[in-house]
Tab-separated table of C-alpha atoms in Angstrom:
chain	number	residue	atom	x	y	z
A	16	MET	CA	68.529	95.951	108.411
A	17	TYR	CA	69.206	96.286	112.106
A	18	LYS	CA	69.164	93.067	114.144
A	19	VAL	CA	66.919	92.464	117.172
A	20	MET	CA	67.298	89.817	119.880
A	21	LEU	CA	64.350	88.845	122.126
A	22	VAL	CA	65.072	87.203	125.485
A	23	ASP	CA	62.360	86.039	127.936
A	24	ASP	CA	61.628	82.837	129.818
A	25	ASP	CA	57.908	83.549	129.355
A	26	TYR	CA	57.082	81.882	126.011
A	27	PRO	CA	53.738	83.704	125.453
A	28	VAL	CA	55.608	87.028	125.632
A	29	LEU	CA	58.143	85.854	123.021
A	30	GLU	CA	55.307	84.595	120.816
A	31	PHE	CA	53.377	87.866	121.196
A	32	LEU	CA	56.347	90.062	120.272
A	33	SER	CA	57.496	87.771	117.448
A	34	GLU	CA	54.104	87.574	115.718
A	35	MET	CA	52.439	90.900	116.488
A	36	ILE	CA	55.251	93.084	115.143
A	37	ASN	CA	55.993	93.415	111.430
A	38	TRP	CA	59.762	93.585	111.796
A	39	GLU	CA	60.611	94.061	108.122
A	40	ASP	CA	58.291	97.079	107.784
A	41	LEU	CA	60.298	98.701	110.549
A	42	GLY	CA	63.580	97.975	108.785
A	43	LEU	CA	64.441	95.339	111.389
A	44	GLN	CA	65.398	91.686	111.361
A	45	LEU	CA	64.370	89.433	114.239
A	46	GLN	CA	67.734	87.783	114.697
A	47	SER	CA	66.746	85.248	117.386
A	48	VAL	CA	64.619	84.511	120.454
A	49	HIS	CA	65.935	82.973	123.666
A	50	GLY	CA	64.367	81.493	126.803
A	51	ASN	CA	67.281	82.459	129.077
A	52	GLY	CA	70.051	85.014	129.286
A	53	LEU	CA	72.917	82.544	128.985
A	54	SER	CA	71.733	81.290	125.576
A	55	ALA	CA	71.405	84.895	124.383
A	56	LEU	CA	74.910	85.748	125.619
A	57	ILE	CA	76.498	82.794	123.821
A	58	GLU	CA	74.941	83.816	120.492
A	59	ALA	CA	75.636	87.520	120.959
A	60	GLU	CA	79.349	86.817	121.445
A	61	GLU	CA	79.370	85.477	117.874
A	62	ASN	CA	76.608	87.616	116.347
A	63	MET	CA	75.956	90.868	118.189
A	64	PRO	CA	72.455	92.410	117.834
A	65	ASP	CA	71.778	96.120	117.438
A	66	ILE	CA	68.716	96.013	119.729
A	67	LEU	CA	68.106	93.848	122.796
A	68	ILE	CA	64.631	93.358	124.302
A	69	THR	CA	64.996	91.295	127.448
A	70	ASP	CA	63.152	90.174	130.557
A	71	ILE	CA	64.795	90.718	133.961
A	72	GLY	CA	63.954	87.617	135.951
A	73	MET	CA	65.294	84.588	134.007
A	74	PRO	CA	67.167	81.391	134.870
A	75	LYS	CA	70.946	81.013	134.352
A	76	LEU	CA	71.512	84.718	133.644
A	77	ASN	CA	69.065	87.538	134.411
A	78	GLY	CA	68.349	90.479	132.135
A	79	ILE	CA	70.418	92.986	134.125
A	80	GLU	CA	73.522	90.762	134.001
A	81	LEU	CA	72.948	89.995	130.324
A	82	THR	CA	72.666	93.693	129.518
A	83	LYS	CA	75.808	94.461	131.498
A	84	LYS	CA	77.857	91.816	129.655
A	85	LEU	CA	76.584	92.821	126.212
A	86	LYS	CA	77.187	96.513	126.921
A	87	GLU	CA	80.786	95.620	127.702
A	88	ILE	CA	81.052	94.140	124.211
A	89	ASP	CA	79.164	96.949	122.454
A	90	PRO	CA	78.387	100.079	124.510
A	91	SER	CA	76.160	101.408	121.685
A	92	LEU	CA	73.693	98.491	122.062
A	93	LEU	CA	70.094	99.736	122.461
A	94	VAL	CA	68.166	97.940	125.236
A	95	ALA	CA	64.567	97.719	126.349
A	96	ILE	CA	63.898	95.895	129.655
A	97	LEU	CA	60.682	93.904	130.166
A	98	SER	CA	59.652	93.041	133.682
A	99	CYS	CA	56.768	92.056	135.913
A	100	HIS	CA	58.447	94.009	138.673
A	101	ASN	CA	57.838	97.650	139.349
A	102	GLU	CA	60.255	97.945	142.243
A	103	PHE	CA	62.456	100.980	142.073
A	104	HIS	CA	65.769	99.095	142.475
A	105	PHE	CA	65.271	97.227	139.178
A	106	ALA	CA	64.665	100.452	137.286
A	107	GLN	CA	67.646	101.987	139.070
A	108	GLN	CA	69.967	99.181	137.917
A	109	ALA	CA	68.646	99.511	134.358
A	110	LEU	CA	69.320	103.276	134.346
A	111	LYS	CA	72.908	102.712	135.492
A	112	LEU	CA	73.412	100.501	132.436
A	113	ASN	CA	72.110	103.225	130.119
A	114	VAL	CA	69.019	101.196	129.210
A	115	GLN	CA	66.766	103.131	126.833
A	116	GLU	CA	63.377	101.824	128.086
A	117	TYR	CA	61.948	99.980	131.088
A	118	ILE	CA	58.570	98.382	130.284
A	119	LEU	CA	56.200	96.618	132.677
A	120	LYS	CA	54.740	93.437	131.190
A	121	ASP	CA	51.291	94.017	132.612
A	122	LYS	CA	51.154	97.202	130.505
A	123	LEU	CA	52.658	95.591	127.416
A	124	ASN	CA	51.130	97.048	124.249
A	125	ALA	CA	52.172	96.126	120.690
A	126	GLU	CA	51.685	99.655	119.366
A	127	GLU	CA	53.866	101.105	122.125
A	128	ILE	CA	56.576	98.548	121.338
A	129	VAL	CA	56.364	99.456	117.628
A	130	GLN	CA	56.699	103.143	118.498
A	131	LEU	CA	59.702	102.368	120.698
A	132	LEU	CA	61.312	100.336	117.894
A	133	ARG	CA	60.791	103.226	115.450
A	134	GLN	CA	62.655	105.479	117.879
A	135	PHE	CA	65.398	102.878	118.120
A	136	VAL	CA	65.683	102.759	114.312
A	137	GLU	CA	65.931	106.560	114.143
A	138	THR	CA	68.651	106.495	116.793
A	139	LEU	CA	70.560	103.795	114.912
A	140	ASP	CA	70.168	105.684	111.619
A	141	LEU	CA	71.616	108.812	113.193
A	142	GLU	CA	74.483	106.810	114.691
A	143	THR	CA	75.192	105.135	111.351
A	144	LYS	CA	75.200	108.504	109.592
A	145	LYS	CA	77.488	109.902	112.270
A	146	LYS	CA	79.926	106.996	111.840
A	147	LYS	CA	79.907	107.445	108.065
A	148	ASN	CA	80.639	111.155	108.450
A	149	GLN	CA	83.443	110.372	110.898
A	150	LEU	CA	84.897	107.811	108.502
A	151	ARG	CA	84.669	110.307	105.642
A	152	LEU	CA	86.390	112.912	107.795
A	153	VAL	CA	89.153	110.503	108.800
A	154	THR	CA	89.635	109.527	105.139
A	155	THR	CA	89.829	113.185	104.119
A	156	ILE	CA	92.329	113.905	106.873
A	157	GLU	CA	94.453	110.916	105.848
A	158	GLN	CA	94.375	112.019	102.215
A	159	ASN	CA	95.349	115.546	103.178
A	160	LYS	CA	97.965	114.151	105.541
A	161	GLY	CA	99.672	112.457	102.600
A	162	TRP	CA	99.601	115.705	100.641
A	163	MET	CA	100.831	117.679	103.678
A	164	LEU	CA	103.647	115.192	104.284
A	165	GLU	CA	104.692	115.477	100.622
A	166	ARG	CA	104.848	119.271	100.931
A	167	PHE	CA	106.721	118.963	104.228
A	168	ILE	CA	109.327	116.642	102.672
A	169	ASN	CA	109.847	118.962	99.693
A	170	ARG	CA	110.186	122.057	101.889
A	171	THR	CA	112.649	120.262	104.166
A	172	ILE	CA	114.832	119.290	101.210
A	173	HIS	CA	114.612	122.447	99.099
A	174	HIS	CA	114.422	125.218	101.732
A	175	PRO	CA	116.526	126.157	104.758
A	176	ILE	CA	115.220	125.236	108.220
A	177	HIS	CA	114.985	128.698	109.787
A	178	SER	CA	113.395	127.494	113.027
A	179	GLU	CA	113.798	123.980	114.420
A	180	ASP	CA	110.847	124.574	116.780
A	181	VAL	CA	108.530	125.403	113.874
A	182	TRP	CA	109.817	122.356	111.950
A	183	LYS	CA	109.237	120.089	114.979
A	184	GLU	CA	105.733	121.459	115.526
A	185	GLU	CA	104.693	120.703	111.945
A	186	ALA	CA	106.460	117.330	112.050
A	187	GLN	CA	104.503	116.301	115.159
A	188	LEU	CA	101.212	117.192	113.470
A	189	LEU	CA	102.196	114.778	110.690
A	190	GLY	CA	103.046	111.963	113.101
A	191	PHE	CA	106.719	112.480	113.974
A	192	LEU	CA	107.544	111.801	117.607
A	193	PRO	CA	109.468	114.517	119.540
A	194	ASN	CA	113.175	113.846	120.227
A	195	GLN	CA	112.935	110.515	118.413
A	196	ASN	CA	115.722	108.972	116.356
A	197	TYR	CA	114.596	108.046	112.845
A	198	MET	CA	116.116	105.870	110.184
A	199	VAL	CA	115.667	107.840	106.966
A	200	ILE	CA	115.099	105.579	103.943
A	201	PHE	CA	114.902	106.722	100.335
A	202	CYS	CA	112.517	104.645	98.172
A	203	PHE	CA	112.411	104.659	94.389
A	204	ILE	CA	110.887	102.622	91.567
A	205	ASP	CA	113.275	101.046	89.086
A	206	HIS	CA	112.354	101.474	85.385
A	207	TYR	CA	109.687	103.976	86.403
A	208	GLN	CA	108.522	104.883	82.898
A	209	THR	CA	107.915	101.219	82.064
A	210	VAL	CA	105.826	100.866	85.229
A	211	ILE	CA	103.806	103.984	84.362
A	212	GLN	CA	103.137	102.662	80.851
A	213	SER	CA	101.964	99.362	82.363
A	214	PHE	CA	99.584	100.947	84.903
A	215	ARG	CA	98.745	103.965	82.682
A	216	SER	CA	98.470	106.303	85.651
A	217	THR	CA	101.072	108.009	87.826
A	218	GLU	CA	98.428	108.614	90.508
A	219	LEU	CA	97.561	104.912	90.612
A	220	VAL	CA	101.219	103.913	90.985
A	221	HIS	CA	101.807	106.454	93.768
A	222	PHE	CA	98.592	105.364	95.518
A	223	LEU	CA	99.591	101.703	95.173
A	224	VAL	CA	103.091	102.213	96.578
A	225	HIS	CA	101.892	104.272	99.527
A	226	ASN	CA	98.991	102.010	100.477
A	227	VAL	CA	100.868	98.728	100.167
A	228	ILE	CA	103.793	100.040	102.247
A	229	THR	CA	101.351	101.430	104.832
A	230	GLU	CA	99.459	98.121	105.053
A	231	LEU	CA	102.693	96.158	105.426
A	232	MET	CA	103.862	98.543	108.171
A	233	SER	CA	100.559	98.034	109.983
A	234	GLY	CA	100.819	94.256	109.656
A	235	GLU	CA	104.352	94.278	111.062
A	236	HIS	CA	103.429	96.809	113.802
A	237	ILE	CA	106.022	99.287	112.521
A	238	ASN	CA	105.046	102.831	113.474
A	239	ALA	CA	106.714	104.490	110.503
A	240	MET	CA	105.651	107.199	108.042
A	241	HIS	CA	105.789	107.074	104.261
A	242	GLY	CA	105.573	110.208	102.150
A	243	GLN	CA	105.867	110.957	98.431
A	244	PHE	CA	108.736	113.162	97.256
A	245	TYR	CA	108.961	113.296	93.474
A	246	GLN	CA	107.555	111.016	90.736
A	247	ASN	CA	109.161	107.623	91.453
A	248	GLU	CA	110.770	108.747	94.721
A	249	SER	CA	109.479	108.754	98.293
A	250	PHE	CA	110.776	108.637	101.856
A	251	LEU	CA	110.220	106.245	104.721
A	252	PHE	CA	110.872	107.408	108.295
A	253	VAL	CA	111.232	104.550	110.780
A	254	PRO	CA	111.530	105.341	114.526
A	255	LEU	CA	114.438	103.661	116.342
A	256	ASN	CA	115.020	102.667	119.915
A	257	GLN	CA	118.471	102.569	121.546
A	258	GLU	CA	119.317	99.117	120.162
A	259	TRP	CA	120.159	100.421	116.702
A	260	ASP	CA	121.907	97.256	115.493
A	261	LYS	CA	118.879	95.050	116.172
A	262	GLU	CA	116.502	97.659	114.796
A	263	THR	CA	118.569	98.094	111.630
A	264	LYS	CA	118.481	94.344	110.970
A	265	LYS	CA	114.713	94.319	111.506
A	266	ILE	CA	114.306	97.257	109.105
A	267	LYS	CA	116.403	95.550	106.416
A	268	ASN	CA	114.252	92.421	106.706
A	269	PHE	CA	111.140	94.581	106.434
A	270	LEU	CA	112.452	96.344	103.326
A	271	GLN	CA	113.204	92.976	101.750
A	272	MET	CA	109.633	91.891	102.460
A	273	ILE	CA	108.333	95.075	100.772
A	274	GLN	CA	110.520	94.407	97.730
A	275	GLU	CA	109.342	90.801	97.422
A	276	THR	CA	105.698	91.853	97.762
A	277	PHE	CA	105.934	94.456	95.003
A	278	GLN	CA	107.944	92.206	92.691
A	279	GLU	CA	105.786	89.100	93.110
A	280	THR	CA	102.391	90.835	93.221
A	281	PHE	CA	102.773	93.785	90.844
A	282	GLY	CA	105.995	93.153	88.916
A	283	ILE	CA	107.417	96.412	90.312
A	284	SER	CA	111.057	96.655	91.390
A	285	LEU	CA	111.126	98.934	94.446
A	286	LEU	CA	114.621	99.920	95.602
A	287	PHE	CA	115.856	101.481	98.854
A	288	GLU	CA	118.793	103.520	100.130
A	289	MET	CA	119.197	103.613	103.924
A	290	GLY	CA	120.673	106.595	105.697
A	291	ARG	CA	121.950	106.878	109.257
A	292	PRO	CA	119.869	107.460	112.426
A	293	ALA	CA	118.952	111.118	112.917
A	294	ALA	CA	116.818	113.043	115.414
A	295	ARG	CA	117.522	116.760	114.965
A	296	PRO	CA	115.738	118.458	112.045
A	297	ILE	CA	119.013	119.542	110.448
A	298	ASP	CA	120.362	115.960	110.656
A	299	ILE	CA	117.189	114.475	109.154
A	300	LYS	CA	117.431	117.015	106.317
A	301	GLU	CA	121.088	116.139	105.758
A	302	GLN	CA	120.269	112.425	105.500
A	303	MET	CA	117.488	113.085	102.992
A	304	VAL	CA	119.696	115.266	100.777
A	305	ASN	CA	122.615	112.805	100.968
A	306	LEU	CA	120.399	109.888	99.952
A	307	ILE	CA	119.087	111.794	96.920
A	308	ASP	CA	122.655	112.714	95.914
A	309	LEU	CA	123.770	109.100	96.385
A	310	LYS	CA	121.008	107.819	94.131
A	311	ASP	CA	121.793	110.458	91.481
A	312	SER	CA	125.478	109.539	91.687
A	313	ARG	CA	124.737	105.849	91.221
A	314	ASN	CA	122.478	106.604	88.283
A	315	ARG	CA	125.319	108.577	86.697
A	316	ILE	CA	127.765	105.735	87.368
A	317	ASN	CA	125.340	103.193	85.945
A	318	ASN	CA	124.970	105.294	82.809
A	319	GLU	CA	128.755	105.623	82.457
A	320	ILE	CA	129.299	101.883	82.830
A	321	ALA	CA	126.432	101.153	80.425
A	322	ASN	CA	127.993	103.517	77.880
A	323	ALA	CA	131.382	101.843	78.383
A	324	CYS	CA	129.929	98.367	77.793
A	325	LYS	CA	128.123	99.571	74.669
A	326	TYR	CA	131.327	101.136	73.354
A	327	ILE	CA	133.165	97.841	73.872
A	328	SER	CA	130.399	95.889	72.122
A	329	ASP	CA	130.352	98.311	69.172
A	330	ASN	CA	134.141	98.078	68.777
A	331	ILE	CA	134.673	94.392	69.560
A	332	HIS	CA	136.095	93.916	66.037
A	333	ARG	CA	139.279	95.819	66.871
A	334	LYS	CA	141.793	96.341	69.646
A	335	ILE	CA	140.355	98.250	72.605
A	336	ASN	CA	142.264	99.537	75.613
A	337	LEU	CA	141.168	101.076	78.885
A	338	GLU	CA	142.626	104.528	78.158
A	339	GLU	CA	140.631	104.771	74.930
A	340	VAL	CA	137.310	104.026	76.645
A	341	ALA	CA	138.095	106.311	79.600
A	342	GLN	CA	138.860	109.136	77.170
A	343	TYR	CA	135.585	108.452	75.331
A	344	LEU	CA	133.743	108.858	78.656
A	345	HIS	CA	135.839	111.911	79.669
A	346	LEU	CA	137.027	110.098	82.802
A	347	ASN	CA	140.406	109.677	84.432
A	348	SER	CA	141.709	106.221	83.395
A	349	SER	CA	142.660	105.186	86.957
A	350	TYR	CA	139.255	106.222	88.285
A	351	PHE	CA	137.499	104.457	85.392
A	352	SER	CA	139.497	101.270	86.022
A	353	ARG	CA	138.460	101.168	89.694
A	354	LEU	CA	134.860	102.117	88.897
A	355	PHE	CA	134.529	99.480	86.178
A	356	LYS	CA	135.792	96.670	88.393
A	357	LYS	CA	133.552	97.763	91.280
A	358	GLU	CA	130.382	97.956	89.171
A	359	VAL	CA	130.965	95.079	86.725
A	360	GLY	CA	132.740	92.695	89.099
A	361	GLU	CA	135.808	92.077	86.901
A	362	THR	CA	138.654	94.064	85.402
A	363	PHE	CA	138.280	95.949	82.152
A	364	VAL	CA	140.770	93.669	80.372
A	365	LYS	CA	139.035	90.478	81.511
A	366	TYR	CA	135.645	91.837	80.487
A	367	VAL	CA	136.913	92.681	76.978
A	368	VAL	CA	138.542	89.252	76.613
A	369	ASN	CA	135.333	87.510	77.717
A	370	MET	CA	133.312	89.573	75.223
A	371	LYS	CA	135.728	88.670	72.399
A	372	MET	CA	135.735	84.984	73.328
A	373	ASN	CA	131.933	84.852	73.426
A	374	ARG	CA	131.856	86.443	69.983
A	375	ALA	CA	134.514	83.970	68.789
A	376	LYS	CA	132.345	81.021	69.887
A	377	GLU	CA	129.384	82.478	68.002
A	378	LEU	CA	131.495	82.769	64.834
A	379	LEU	CA	132.876	79.251	65.266
A	380	ASP	CA	129.346	77.880	65.799
A	381	GLN	CA	127.440	79.803	63.174
A	382	THR	CA	129.855	80.616	60.307
A	383	ASN	CA	132.428	78.931	58.058
A	384	TYR	CA	135.075	81.565	58.691
A	385	SER	CA	138.550	80.131	59.189
A	386	ILE	CA	140.311	80.493	62.525
A	387	ILE	CA	142.602	83.168	61.135
A	388	GLU	CA	139.661	85.092	59.704
A	389	ILE	CA	137.874	84.986	63.077
A	390	SER	CA	140.982	86.193	64.893
A	391	GLU	CA	141.206	89.135	62.449
A	392	LEU	CA	137.477	89.896	62.854
A	393	LEU	CA	138.093	90.269	66.598
A	394	GLY	CA	141.103	92.560	66.213
A	395	TYR	CA	143.887	90.027	66.800
A	396	ASP	CA	146.978	90.547	64.617
A	397	ASN	CA	148.499	87.230	65.656
A	398	GLN	CA	146.551	83.979	65.257
A	399	SER	CA	148.723	82.102	67.747
A	400	TYR	CA	147.954	84.742	70.401
A	401	PHE	CA	144.234	84.396	69.623
A	402	ASN	CA	144.535	80.584	69.938
A	403	LYS	CA	146.329	80.937	73.274
A	404	THR	CA	143.731	83.403	74.614
A	405	PHE	CA	140.827	81.194	73.493
A	406	LYS	CA	142.329	78.084	75.099
A	407	GLY	CA	142.996	80.003	78.328
A	408	SER	CA	139.335	81.026	78.413
A	409	GLU	CA	137.600	77.858	77.203
A	410	GLY	CA	140.108	75.097	78.025
A	411	ILE	CA	140.389	73.958	74.397
A	412	SER	CA	141.717	75.481	71.158
A	413	PRO	CA	139.390	77.124	68.602
A	414	ILE	CA	139.819	74.224	66.142
A	415	GLU	CA	139.041	71.677	68.908
A	416	TYR	CA	135.940	73.690	69.828
A	417	ARG	CA	134.711	73.649	66.203
A	418	ASN	CA	135.556	69.950	65.700
A	419	ARG	CA	133.677	69.016	68.885
A	420	LEU	CA	130.632	70.863	67.608
A	421	TYR	CA	130.988	69.135	64.212
A	422	LYS	CA	131.158	65.704	65.855
A	423	ARG	CA	127.983	66.402	67.860
A	424	GLU	CA	126.162	67.388	64.668
A	425	MET	CA	127.345	64.234	62.886
A	426	LYS	CA	125.944	62.041	65.676
A	427	ILE	CA	122.596	63.742	65.340
């Protein structure tokens, strides 16, 4: 229902309008009645009516001033002025404020007021329908904008840029600013298939990622654009000013906030790769392609290291050297050595020793194998060398480790 506010310092008029009109039948709600303009203004600032019926001559704040102030808050407010005055200058002021009706009190007629209110309701219905259509249009445009941006991103990556002017023209339609430096950021979902199985819909996941990032950008007043690229991958374009260092720090903090939001709220691990600032179409394209290649390269490296670690685990019962594993992976041994240390955080030899020592502790804890049998199970030909390696890793000999465990069990 639309809300109506009555304002008049003449109580009989308020009583007449309140009781003689069946507001609900008209699809209206009589929100409130007021004996002066100031009281009406105070309420309207908290609870704005759709229709105002007001007297002109009132204490504290007259009807013209009240109308003016409320129109400043909501220009679409519908107003009918009641007055005992028929002087032209009052009607003139009302017209300047786009007042819909000017009614003389001495000609006040309930049926005429009802007819006026019906017209007001029709006007409000049309306005409501218009707003709904506008909202639907904006929603459609935004949905198409996402689809258009996705196509734009794919064309930029997969096809040559024959004309920078044409590229810029399309980019501006999608929200890119002309001659603006952008930080290009590649976004991707870790363990994508697991996420899809959890949400059971690729469309839902893509919708979720886009809308949450967009809402967070809006909340942080970051005028960036986010567009889908392929399955679990999308791009974020963040405009930069000249203070790139400060902006880059701000962007990193923002990306961390996005990651925390997705992890804590949805259990989704969203990862990012940041490029370098770029403004020219060819430079933006280069950053996008480089970021995709970087991610693919890291995936390949991660797979190689994962395969190496599995190979070590599967062959922990015998001697293993770096050259053997590098050959298994078809990699140069020097390159593999550097790669392994960079990705795992320790040298190949130390990793293998730690794996063997962890396995040795399991055997000492859970089996009755002798120390020499355990050393042989882990590929050591010499028990004394095994003892020395174990003590260097754990600070005590294998027999001391087992005896300490035995003593703890005896106490229990």
